[in-house]
CSV table of C-alpha atoms in Angstrom, one decimal:
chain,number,residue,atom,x,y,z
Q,211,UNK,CA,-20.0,32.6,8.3
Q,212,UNK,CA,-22.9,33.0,6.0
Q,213,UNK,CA,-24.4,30.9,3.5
Q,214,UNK,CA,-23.6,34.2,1.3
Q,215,UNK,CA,-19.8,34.6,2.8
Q,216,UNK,CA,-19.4,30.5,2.3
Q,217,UNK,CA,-20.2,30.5,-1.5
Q,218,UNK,CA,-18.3,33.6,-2.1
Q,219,UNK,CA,-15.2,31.9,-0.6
Q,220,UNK,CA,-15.3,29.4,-3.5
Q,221,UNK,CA,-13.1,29.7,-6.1
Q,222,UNK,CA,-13.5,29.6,-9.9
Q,223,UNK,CA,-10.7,27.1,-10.4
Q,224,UNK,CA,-11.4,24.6,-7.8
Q,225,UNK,CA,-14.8,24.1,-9.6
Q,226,UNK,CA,-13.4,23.9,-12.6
Q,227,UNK,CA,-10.2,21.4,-11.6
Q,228,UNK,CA,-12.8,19.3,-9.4
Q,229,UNK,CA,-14.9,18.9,-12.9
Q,230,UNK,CA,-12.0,17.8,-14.9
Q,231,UNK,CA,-10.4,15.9,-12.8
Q,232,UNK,CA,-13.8,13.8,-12.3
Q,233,UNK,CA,-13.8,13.2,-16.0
Q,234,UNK,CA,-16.9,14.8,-16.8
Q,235,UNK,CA,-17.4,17.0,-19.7
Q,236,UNK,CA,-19.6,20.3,-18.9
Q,237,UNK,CA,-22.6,19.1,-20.2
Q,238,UNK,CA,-22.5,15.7,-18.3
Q,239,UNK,CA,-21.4,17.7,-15.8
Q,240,UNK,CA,-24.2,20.2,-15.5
Q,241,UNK,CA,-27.0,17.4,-16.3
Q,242,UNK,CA,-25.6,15.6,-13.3
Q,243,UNK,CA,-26.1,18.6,-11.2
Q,244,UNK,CA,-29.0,19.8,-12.2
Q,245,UNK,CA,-28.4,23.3,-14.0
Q,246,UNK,CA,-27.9,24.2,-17.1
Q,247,UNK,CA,-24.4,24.4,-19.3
Q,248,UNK,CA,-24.8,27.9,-19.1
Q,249,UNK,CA,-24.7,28.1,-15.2
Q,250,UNK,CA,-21.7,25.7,-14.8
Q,251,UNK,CA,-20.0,27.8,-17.1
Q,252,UNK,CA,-20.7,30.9,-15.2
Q,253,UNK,CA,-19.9,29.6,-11.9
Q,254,UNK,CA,-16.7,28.1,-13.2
Q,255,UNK,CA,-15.9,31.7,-14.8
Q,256,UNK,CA,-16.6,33.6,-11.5
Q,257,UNK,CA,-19.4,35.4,-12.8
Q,258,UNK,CA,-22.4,33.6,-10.7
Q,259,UNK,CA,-21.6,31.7,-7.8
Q,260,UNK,CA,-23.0,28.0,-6.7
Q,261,UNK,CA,-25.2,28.4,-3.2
Q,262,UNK,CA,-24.5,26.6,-0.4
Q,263,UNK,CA,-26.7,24.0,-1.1
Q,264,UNK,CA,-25.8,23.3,-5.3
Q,265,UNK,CA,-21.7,23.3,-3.6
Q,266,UNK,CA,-23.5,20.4,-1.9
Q,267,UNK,CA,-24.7,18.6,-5.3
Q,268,UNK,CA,-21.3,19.6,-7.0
Q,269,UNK,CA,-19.5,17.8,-4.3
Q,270,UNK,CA,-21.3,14.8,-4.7
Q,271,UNK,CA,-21.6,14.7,-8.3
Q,272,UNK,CA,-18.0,15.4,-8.4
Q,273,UNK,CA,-17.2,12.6,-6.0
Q,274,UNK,CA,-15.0,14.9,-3.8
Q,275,UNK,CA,-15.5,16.0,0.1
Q,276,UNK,CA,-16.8,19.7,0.4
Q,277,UNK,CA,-14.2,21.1,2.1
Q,278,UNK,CA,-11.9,21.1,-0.9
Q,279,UNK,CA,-13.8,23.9,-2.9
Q,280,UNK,CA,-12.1,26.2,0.1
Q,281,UNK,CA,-8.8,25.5,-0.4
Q,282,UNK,CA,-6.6,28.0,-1.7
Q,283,UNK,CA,-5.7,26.7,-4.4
Q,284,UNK,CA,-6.0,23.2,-6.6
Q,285,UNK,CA,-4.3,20.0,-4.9
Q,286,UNK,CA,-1.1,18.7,-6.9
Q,287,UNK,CA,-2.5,16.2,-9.3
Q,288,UNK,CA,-0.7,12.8,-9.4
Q,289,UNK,CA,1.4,12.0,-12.5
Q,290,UNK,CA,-1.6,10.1,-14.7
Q,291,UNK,CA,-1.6,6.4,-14.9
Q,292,UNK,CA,-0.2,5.7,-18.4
Q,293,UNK,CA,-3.0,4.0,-21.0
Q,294,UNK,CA,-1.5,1.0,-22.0
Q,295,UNK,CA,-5.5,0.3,-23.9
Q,296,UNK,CA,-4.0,1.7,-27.2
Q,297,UNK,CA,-3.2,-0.1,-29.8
Q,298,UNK,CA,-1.7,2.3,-32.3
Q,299,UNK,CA,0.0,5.5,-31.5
Q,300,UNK,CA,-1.7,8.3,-31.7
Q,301,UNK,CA,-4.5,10.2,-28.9
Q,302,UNK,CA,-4.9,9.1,-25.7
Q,303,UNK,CA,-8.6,7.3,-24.9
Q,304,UNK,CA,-10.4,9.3,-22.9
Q,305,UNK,CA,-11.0,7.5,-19.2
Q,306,UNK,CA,-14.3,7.8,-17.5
Q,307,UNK,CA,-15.1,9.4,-14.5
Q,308,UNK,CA,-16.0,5.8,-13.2
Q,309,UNK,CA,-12.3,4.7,-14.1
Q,310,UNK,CA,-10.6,7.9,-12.4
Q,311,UNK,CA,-13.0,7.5,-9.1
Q,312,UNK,CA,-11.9,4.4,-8.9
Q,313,UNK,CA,-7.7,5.5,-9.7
Q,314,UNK,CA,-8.9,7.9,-6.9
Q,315,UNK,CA,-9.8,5.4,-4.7
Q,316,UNK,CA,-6.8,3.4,-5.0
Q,317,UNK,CA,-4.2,5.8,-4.2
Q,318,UNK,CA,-6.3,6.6,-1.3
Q,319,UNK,CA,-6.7,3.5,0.3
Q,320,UNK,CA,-2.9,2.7,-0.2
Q,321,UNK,CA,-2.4,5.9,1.6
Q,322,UNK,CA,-4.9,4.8,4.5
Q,323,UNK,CA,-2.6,1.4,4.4
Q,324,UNK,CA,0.7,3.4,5.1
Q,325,UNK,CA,-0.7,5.6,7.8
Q,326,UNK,CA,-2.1,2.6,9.4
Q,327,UNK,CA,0.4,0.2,9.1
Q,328,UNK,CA,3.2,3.3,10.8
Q,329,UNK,CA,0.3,3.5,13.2
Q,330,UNK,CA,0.6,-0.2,14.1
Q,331,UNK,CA,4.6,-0.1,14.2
Q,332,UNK,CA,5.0,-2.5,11.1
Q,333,UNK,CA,7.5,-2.4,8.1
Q,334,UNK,CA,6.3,-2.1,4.4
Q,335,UNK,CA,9.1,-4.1,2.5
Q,336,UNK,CA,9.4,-3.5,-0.9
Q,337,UNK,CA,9.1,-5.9,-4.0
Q,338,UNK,CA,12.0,-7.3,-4.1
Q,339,UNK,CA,11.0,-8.6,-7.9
Q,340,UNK,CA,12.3,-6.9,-10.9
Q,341,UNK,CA,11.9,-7.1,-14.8
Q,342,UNK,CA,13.1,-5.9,-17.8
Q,343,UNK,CA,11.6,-6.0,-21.0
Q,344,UNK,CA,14.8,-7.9,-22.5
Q,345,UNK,CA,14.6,-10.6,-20.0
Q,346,UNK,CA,13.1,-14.1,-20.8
Q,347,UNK,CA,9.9,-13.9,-19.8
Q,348,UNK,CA,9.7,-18.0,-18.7
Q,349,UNK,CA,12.9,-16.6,-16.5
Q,350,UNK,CA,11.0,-13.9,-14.9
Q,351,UNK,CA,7.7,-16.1,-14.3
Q,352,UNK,CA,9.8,-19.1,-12.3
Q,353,UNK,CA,11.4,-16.3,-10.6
Q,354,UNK,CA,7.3,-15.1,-9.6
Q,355,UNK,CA,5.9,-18.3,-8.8
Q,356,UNK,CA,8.7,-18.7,-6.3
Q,357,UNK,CA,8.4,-15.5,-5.0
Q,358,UNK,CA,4.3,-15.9,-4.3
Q,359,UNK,CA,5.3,-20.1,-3.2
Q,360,UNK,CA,2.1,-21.1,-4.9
Q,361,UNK,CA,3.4,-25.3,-6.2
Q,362,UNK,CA,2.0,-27.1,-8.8
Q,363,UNK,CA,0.4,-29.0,-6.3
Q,364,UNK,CA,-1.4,-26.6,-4.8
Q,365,UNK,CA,-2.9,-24.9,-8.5
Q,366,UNK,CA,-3.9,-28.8,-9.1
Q,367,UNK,CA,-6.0,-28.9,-6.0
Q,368,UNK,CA,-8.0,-25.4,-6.5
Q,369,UNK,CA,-11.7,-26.3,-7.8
Q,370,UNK,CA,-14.3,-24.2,-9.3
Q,371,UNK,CA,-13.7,-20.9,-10.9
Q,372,UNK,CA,-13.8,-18.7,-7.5
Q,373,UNK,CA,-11.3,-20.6,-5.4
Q,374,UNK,CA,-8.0,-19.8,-8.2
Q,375,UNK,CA,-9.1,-16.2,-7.9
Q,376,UNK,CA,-8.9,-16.3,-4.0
Q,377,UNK,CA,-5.6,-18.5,-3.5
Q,378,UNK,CA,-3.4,-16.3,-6.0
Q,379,UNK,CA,-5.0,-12.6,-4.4
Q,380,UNK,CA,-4.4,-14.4,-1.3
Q,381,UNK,CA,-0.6,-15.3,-2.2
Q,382,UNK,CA,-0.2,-11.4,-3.7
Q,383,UNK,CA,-1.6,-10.0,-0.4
Q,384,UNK,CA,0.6,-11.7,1.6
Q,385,UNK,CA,3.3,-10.5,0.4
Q,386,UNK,CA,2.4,-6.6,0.5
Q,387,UNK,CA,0.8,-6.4,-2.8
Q,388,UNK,CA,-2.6,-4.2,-2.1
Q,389,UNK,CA,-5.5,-5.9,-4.3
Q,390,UNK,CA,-8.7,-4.4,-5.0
Q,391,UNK,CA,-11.9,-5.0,-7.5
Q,392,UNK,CA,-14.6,-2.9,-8.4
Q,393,UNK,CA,-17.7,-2.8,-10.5
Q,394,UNK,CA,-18.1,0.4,-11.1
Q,395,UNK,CA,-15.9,0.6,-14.5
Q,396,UNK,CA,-17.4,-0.9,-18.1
Q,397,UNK,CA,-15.4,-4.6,-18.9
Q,398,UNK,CA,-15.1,-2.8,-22.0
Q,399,UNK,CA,-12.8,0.3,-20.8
Q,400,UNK,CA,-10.8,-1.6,-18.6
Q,401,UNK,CA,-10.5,-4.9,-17.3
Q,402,UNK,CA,-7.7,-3.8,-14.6
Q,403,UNK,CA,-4.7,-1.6,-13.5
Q,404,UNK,CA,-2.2,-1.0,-11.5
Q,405,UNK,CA,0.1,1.5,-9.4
Q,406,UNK,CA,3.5,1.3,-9.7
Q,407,UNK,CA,5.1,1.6,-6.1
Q,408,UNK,CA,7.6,-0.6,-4.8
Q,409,UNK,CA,6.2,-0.3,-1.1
Q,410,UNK,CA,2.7,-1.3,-1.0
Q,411,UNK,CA,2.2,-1.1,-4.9
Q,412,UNK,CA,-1.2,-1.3,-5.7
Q,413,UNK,CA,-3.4,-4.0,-8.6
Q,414,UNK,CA,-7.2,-3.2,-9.3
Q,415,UNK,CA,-9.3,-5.9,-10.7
Q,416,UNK,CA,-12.5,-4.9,-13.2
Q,417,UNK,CA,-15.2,-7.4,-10.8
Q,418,UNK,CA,-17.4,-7.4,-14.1
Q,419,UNK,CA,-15.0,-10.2,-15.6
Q,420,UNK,CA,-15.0,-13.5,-15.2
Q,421,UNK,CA,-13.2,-15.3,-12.2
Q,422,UNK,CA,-10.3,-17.1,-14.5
Q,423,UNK,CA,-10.3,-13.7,-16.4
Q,424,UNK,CA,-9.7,-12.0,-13.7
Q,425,UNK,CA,-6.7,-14.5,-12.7
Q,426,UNK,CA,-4.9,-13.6,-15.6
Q,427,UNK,CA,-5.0,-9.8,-15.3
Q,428,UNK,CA,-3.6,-10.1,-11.9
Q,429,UNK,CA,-0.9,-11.8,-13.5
Q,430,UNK,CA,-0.8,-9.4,-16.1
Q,431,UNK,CA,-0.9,-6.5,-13.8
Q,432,UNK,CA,1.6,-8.0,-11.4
Q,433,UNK,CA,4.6,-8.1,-14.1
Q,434,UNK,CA,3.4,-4.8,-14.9
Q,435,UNK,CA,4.8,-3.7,-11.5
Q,436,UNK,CA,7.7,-6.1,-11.7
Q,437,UNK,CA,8.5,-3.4,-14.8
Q,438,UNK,CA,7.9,-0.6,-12.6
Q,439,UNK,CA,5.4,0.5,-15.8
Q,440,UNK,CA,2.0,0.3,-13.8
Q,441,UNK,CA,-0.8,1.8,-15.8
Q,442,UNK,CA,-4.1,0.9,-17.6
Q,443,UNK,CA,-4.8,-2.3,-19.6
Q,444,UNK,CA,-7.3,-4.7,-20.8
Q,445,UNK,CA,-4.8,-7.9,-21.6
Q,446,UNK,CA,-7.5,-9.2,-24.3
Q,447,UNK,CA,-7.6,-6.6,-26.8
Q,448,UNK,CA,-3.5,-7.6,-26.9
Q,449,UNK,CA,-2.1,-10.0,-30.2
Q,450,UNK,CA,0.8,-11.8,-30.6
Q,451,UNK,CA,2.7,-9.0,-32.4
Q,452,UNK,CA,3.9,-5.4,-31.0
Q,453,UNK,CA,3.5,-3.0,-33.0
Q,454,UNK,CA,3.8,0.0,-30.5
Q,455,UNK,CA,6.2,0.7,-27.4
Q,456,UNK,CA,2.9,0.2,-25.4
Q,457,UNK,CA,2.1,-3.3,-27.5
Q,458,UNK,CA,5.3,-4.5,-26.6
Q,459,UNK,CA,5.0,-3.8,-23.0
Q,460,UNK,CA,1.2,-5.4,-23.2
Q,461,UNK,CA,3.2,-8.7,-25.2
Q,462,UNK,CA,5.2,-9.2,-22.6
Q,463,UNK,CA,2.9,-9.0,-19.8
Q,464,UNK,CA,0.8,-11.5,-21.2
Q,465,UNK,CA,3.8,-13.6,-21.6
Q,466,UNK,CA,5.2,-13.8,-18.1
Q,467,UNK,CA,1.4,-13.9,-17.2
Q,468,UNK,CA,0.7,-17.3,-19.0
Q,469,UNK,CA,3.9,-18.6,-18.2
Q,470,UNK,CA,3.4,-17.7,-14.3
Q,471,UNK,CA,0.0,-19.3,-14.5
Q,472,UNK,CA,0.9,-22.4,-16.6
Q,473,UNK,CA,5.1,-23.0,-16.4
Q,474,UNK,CA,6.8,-23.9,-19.4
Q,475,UNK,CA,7.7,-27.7,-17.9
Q,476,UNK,CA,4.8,-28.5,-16.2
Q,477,UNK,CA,3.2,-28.4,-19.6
Q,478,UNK,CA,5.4,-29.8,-21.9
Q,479,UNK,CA,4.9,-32.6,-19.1
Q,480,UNK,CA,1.8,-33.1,-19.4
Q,481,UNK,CA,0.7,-36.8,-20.6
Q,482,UNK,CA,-1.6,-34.4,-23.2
Q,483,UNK,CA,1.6,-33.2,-24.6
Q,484,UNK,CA,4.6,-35.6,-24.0
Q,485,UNK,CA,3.5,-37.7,-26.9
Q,486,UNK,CA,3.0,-34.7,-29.1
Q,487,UNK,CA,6.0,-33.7,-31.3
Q,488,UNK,CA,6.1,-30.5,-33.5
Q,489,UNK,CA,2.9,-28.4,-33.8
Q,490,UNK,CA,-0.9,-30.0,-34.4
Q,491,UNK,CA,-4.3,-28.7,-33.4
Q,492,UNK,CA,-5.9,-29.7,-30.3
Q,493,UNK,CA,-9.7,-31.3,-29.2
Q,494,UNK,CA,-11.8,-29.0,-27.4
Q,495,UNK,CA,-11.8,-31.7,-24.3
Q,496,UNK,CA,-8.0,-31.8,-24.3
Q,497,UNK,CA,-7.8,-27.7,-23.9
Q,498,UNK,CA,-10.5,-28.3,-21.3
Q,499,UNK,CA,-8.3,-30.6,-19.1
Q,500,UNK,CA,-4.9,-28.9,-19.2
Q,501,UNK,CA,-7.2,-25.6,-18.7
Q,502,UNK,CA,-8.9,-27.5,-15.8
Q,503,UNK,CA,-5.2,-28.4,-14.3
Q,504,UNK,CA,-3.9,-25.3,-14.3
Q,505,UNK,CA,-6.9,-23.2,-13.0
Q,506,UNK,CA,-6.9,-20.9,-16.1
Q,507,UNK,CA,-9.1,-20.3,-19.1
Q,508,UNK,CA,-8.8,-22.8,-22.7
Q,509,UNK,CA,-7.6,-19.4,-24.2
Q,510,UNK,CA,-4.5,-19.2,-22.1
Q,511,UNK,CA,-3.4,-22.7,-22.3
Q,512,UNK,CA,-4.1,-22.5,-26.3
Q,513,UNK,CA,-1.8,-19.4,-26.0
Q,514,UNK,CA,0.7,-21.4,-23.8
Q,515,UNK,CA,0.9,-24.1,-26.5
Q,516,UNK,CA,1.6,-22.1,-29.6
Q,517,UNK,CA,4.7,-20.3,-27.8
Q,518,UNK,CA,6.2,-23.3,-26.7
Q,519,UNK,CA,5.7,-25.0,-30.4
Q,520,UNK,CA,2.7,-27.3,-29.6
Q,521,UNK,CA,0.1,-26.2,-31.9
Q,522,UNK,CA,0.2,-24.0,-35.3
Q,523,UNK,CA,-0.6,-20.1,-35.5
Q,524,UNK,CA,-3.5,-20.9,-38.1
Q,525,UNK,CA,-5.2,-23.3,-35.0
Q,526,UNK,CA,-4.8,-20.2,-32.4
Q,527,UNK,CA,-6.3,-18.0,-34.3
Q,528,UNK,CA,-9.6,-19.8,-35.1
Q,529,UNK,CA,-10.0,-21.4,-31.2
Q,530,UNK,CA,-8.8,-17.7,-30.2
Q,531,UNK,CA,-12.0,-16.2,-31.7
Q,532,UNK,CA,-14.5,-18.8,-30.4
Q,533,UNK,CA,-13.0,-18.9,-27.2
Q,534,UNK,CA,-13.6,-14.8,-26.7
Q,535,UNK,CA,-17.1,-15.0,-28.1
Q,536,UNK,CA,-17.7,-18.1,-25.1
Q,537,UNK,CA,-15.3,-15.6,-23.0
Q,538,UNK,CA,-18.2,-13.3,-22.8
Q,539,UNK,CA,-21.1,-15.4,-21.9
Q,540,UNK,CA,-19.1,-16.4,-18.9
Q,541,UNK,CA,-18.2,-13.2,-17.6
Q,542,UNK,CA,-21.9,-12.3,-17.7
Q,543,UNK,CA,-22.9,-15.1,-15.9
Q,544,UNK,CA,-20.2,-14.3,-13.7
Q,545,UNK,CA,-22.1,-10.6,-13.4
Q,546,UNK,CA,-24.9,-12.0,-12.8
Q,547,UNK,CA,-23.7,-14.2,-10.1
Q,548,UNK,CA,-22.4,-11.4,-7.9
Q,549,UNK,CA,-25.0,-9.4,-8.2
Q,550,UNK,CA,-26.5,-11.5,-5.9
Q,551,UNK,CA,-24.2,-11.4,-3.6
Q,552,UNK,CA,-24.7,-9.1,-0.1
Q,553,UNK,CA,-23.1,-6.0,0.5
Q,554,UNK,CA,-20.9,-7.3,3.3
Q,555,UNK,CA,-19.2,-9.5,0.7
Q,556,UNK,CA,-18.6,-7.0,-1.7
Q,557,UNK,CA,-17.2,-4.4,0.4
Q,558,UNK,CA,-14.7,-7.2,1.7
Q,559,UNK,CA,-14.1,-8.0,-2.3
Q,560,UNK,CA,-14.0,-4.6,-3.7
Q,561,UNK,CA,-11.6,-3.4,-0.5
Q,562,UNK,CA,-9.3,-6.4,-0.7
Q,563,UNK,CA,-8.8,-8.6,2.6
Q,564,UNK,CA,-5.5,-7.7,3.7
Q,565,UNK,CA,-7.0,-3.6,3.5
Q,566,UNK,CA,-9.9,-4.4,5.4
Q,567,UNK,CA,-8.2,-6.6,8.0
Q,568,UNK,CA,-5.9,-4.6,8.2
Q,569,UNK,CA,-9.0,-1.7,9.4
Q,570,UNK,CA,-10.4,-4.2,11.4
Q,571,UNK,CA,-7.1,-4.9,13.2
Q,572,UNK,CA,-6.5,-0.8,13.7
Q,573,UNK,CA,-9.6,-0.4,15.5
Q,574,UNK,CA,-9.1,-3.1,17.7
Q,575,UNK,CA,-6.3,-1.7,18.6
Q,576,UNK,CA,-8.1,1.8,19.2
Q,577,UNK,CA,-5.7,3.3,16.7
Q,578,UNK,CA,-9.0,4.6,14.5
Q,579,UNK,CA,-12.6,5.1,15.1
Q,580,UNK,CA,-15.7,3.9,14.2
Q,581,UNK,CA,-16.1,6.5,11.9
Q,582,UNK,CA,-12.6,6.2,10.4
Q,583,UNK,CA,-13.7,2.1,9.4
Q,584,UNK,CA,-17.2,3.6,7.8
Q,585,UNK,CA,-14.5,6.0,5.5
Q,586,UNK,CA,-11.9,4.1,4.8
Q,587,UNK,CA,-14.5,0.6,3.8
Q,588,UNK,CA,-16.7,2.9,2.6
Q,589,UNK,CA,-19.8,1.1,4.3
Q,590,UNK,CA,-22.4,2.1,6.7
Q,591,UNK,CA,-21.3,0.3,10.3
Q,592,UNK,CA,-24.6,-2.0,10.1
Q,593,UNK,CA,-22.0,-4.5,8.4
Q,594,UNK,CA,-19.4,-4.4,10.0
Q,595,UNK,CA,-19.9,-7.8,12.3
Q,596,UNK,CA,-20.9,-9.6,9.1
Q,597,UNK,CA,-17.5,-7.9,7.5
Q,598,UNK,CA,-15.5,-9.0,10.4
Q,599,UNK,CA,-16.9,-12.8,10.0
Q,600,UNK,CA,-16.4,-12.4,6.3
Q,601,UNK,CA,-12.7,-11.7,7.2
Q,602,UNK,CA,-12.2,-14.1,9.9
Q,603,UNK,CA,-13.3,-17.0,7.9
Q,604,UNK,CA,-10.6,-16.1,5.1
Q,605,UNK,CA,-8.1,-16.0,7.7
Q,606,UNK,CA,-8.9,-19.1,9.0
Q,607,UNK,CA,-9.0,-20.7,5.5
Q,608,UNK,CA,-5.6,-19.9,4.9
C-alpha cells in the first residue's frame, strides 16, 4: 500500500474521537503536533488528509497505537469514571489528558491481569466486601481491617513514612485489589481514583503526594469500591458536611477511611485519651504520638478525635488549616525524594508489585514475550534484571 493509499484510508472521525478522547482541545492539540488549528481542523473534516509521517506525530501525541486510525469505525468508549472532585452541583471539571492516559492505562493493565492470570490457570475472586451509604461507617471499617488482617500490632511496628504505604498496598494486593501510582497527573486535579469491578477492581494513587497522604486515599478509594461507586477524588478538598449526593459519598469515604486507619477503640484506648472526658483541644506533640502510632498523618487523627467526641469543632478547624499548609511542604519533599529515585523502581511503583510479578511470573512460564513485558511495564528491557530484584526483595519481605 502506498504512503498515498495509507493516509487516504484514514478516517475523519477516528482523528477526531482519538483527539477527544485524549483530552486535548484543538489548539493544544495542533501545537502538540506541530500544525496549525486550521490543518487539524481540515484533516478532522476530511478535506486535507494527515501524511504518513504527521499520522505518526498524531499517534504519539494522542497517546494511542497507529493502527487504530484504520479501524472502521471508533472503539466503544467505556462508561466515564464519575468526578466525585465537585463540590457543588453543577458542570463537570474538565479532566486532563494526563488524568485520562492514566484512566487509560488502568483499564488496560487490569485487562493484561485477566488475560494473564486465565493464561496461568488461576481464579480472580471477587470482593467479597460490601457497603452501603446507610451503614455505620466504624461497622464497615472493623469489617475492612479484618478483611486485609492488618492488627494493631503490626500498624505499631511500621516506621518511617514509606513503610505504612508498602504494608497496606501490600495487604490490598494480596487480596486481588490491582494498585497502581503515577506521576504524571497534577496533586491538584486528583490525588487518586478508582475502578469499580468486583473482580480485580482497580485503585490509582497520585505518586506526587505524600507517603501518609497517599495511605489515606487508598483507604478512601478502597470503600469507594466497597460502594461499588469508583470514580475520581481528592479526599482533602472534602468537609465535614455533605452538601451534594457526591459530598455525601466523599463524607463517607473519609469516614470508613479514618476509622479503618485509626479504629474507634484502639483510640479511645489510648493512655492520651483515657483520661480525657468530653471534648478539649490537644498539644501538637500529643497529635504527633497517636499520629506516630497509627502510621497516619496529625490531620486524620485530629479528624478521628472530633467524631468520636474528643476535641471541639472550633479546635479542628484551626489545626485543620495549619496542618494542610505543613501538608504541602511534605508532599513536596516527598516529590522531591522520588525524583531521585531510578527508573527500575518507579516502573515497579507506578505498575504495582502484584502487576509486575505477576508479568515477571508469565514470562517465566513462556506464556508472553520479551516484547509483551516491555508493553505491558512499559519499560525498555535494559531493566528488567534490576525490576526482577526490585520484585524479589518485596516478596521476600513479606
Amino acid at each position: 500500500m502506498t504512503t498515498q493509499r495509507v493516509s487516504e484510508v484514514v478516517k475523519p472521525a477516528l482523528l477526531r474521537w482519538a483527539r477527544e478522547t485524549s483530552g486535548l482541545a484543538p489548539d493544544e492539540a495542533a501545537k502538540k503536533i506541530g500544525v496549525k488549528p486550521e490543518r487539524l481542523a481540515e484533516w478532522e473534516a476530511g478535506t486535507v488528509r494527515p501524511t504518513v509521517a504527521q499520522l505518526r506525530k498524531v499517534a504519539s501525541v494522542y497517546k494511542r497505537p497507529l493502527a487504530v486510525f484504520f479501524l472502521g469505525a471508533p472503539p466503544v468508549q467505556p462508561v466515564p469514571l464519575h468526578d466525585f472532585r465537585r463540590l457543588t452541583a453543577g458542570t463537570p471539571s474538565r479532566l486532563s489528558s494526563e488524568l485520562l492516559l492514566e484512566m487509560r492505562r488502568g483499564r488496560r493493565r487490569r485487562a493484561v491481569a485477566l488475560d494473564l492470570l486465565g493464561d496461568l490457570d488461576r481464579s480472580v475472586p471477587e470482593l467479597p466486601l460490601q457497603a452501603r451509604l446507610d451503614d455505620d461507617p466504624e461497622e464497615v471499617a472493623t469489617r475492612a481491617r479484618v478483611w486485609l488482617g492488618v492488627s494493631l500490632e503490626d500498624q505499631a511496628r511500621w516506621a518511617g513514612e514509606y513503610e505504612p504505604l508498602s504494608a497496606w498496598l501490600t495487604a490490598l494486593e494480596a487480596r486481588s485489589v490491582l494498585v497502581f501510582q503515577t506521576s504524571e497527573v497534577s496533586l491538584e486535579e486528583m490525588r487518586g481514583f478508582s475502578l469499580n469491578e468486583r473482580r480485580l477492581p482497580v485503585i490509582v494513587l497520585n505518586a506526587k503526594d505524600a507517603p501518609r497522604g497517599r495511605v489515606f486515599t487508598l483507604m478512601h478509594e478502597f470503600t469507594h469500591l466497597m460502594l461499588s461507586q469508583g470514580g475520581v477524588c481528592d479526599p482533602l478538598r472534602v468537609g465535614r458536611h455533605a452538601r451534594t449526593a457526591d459530598e455525601r459519598v466523599e463524607v463517607y469515604c473519609n469516614r470508613v477511611a479514618g476509622a479503618i486507619l485509626v479504629p474507634r477503640d484502639a483510640l479511645l484506648d489510648h493512655s492520651l485519651v483515657v483520661p480525657v472526658r468530653g471534648r478539649r483541644e490537644w498539644s501538637d506533640e500529643a497529635l504527633r504520638q497517636m499520629a506516630d502510632q497509627f502510621a497516619v498523618s496529625r490531620e486524620v487523627v485530629l479528624r478521628r478525635l472530633l467524631i468520636l467526641g474528643r476535641t471541639t469543632d472550633d479546635f479542628y478547624d484551626r489545626r485543620r488549616g495549619e496542618y494542610l499548609a505543613k501538608y504541602q511542604v511534605l508532599a513536596a519533599r516527598a516529590r522531591e525524594r522520588e525524583g531521585f529515585a531510578p527508573l527500575f523502581r518507579i516502573v515497579v511503583r507506578d505498575n504495582g508489585r502484584r502487576y509486575t510479578r505477576l508479568v515477571l511470573e508469565a514470562l517465566d512460564r513462556e506464556r508472553i514475550t520479551l516484547a509483551d513485558v516491555s508493553d505491558y511495564l512499559g519499560v525498555r528491557l535494559k531493566h528488567l534484571a534490576d525490576i526482577e530484584g526490585v520484585v524479589e526483595r518485596a516478596s521476600a519481605a513479606g
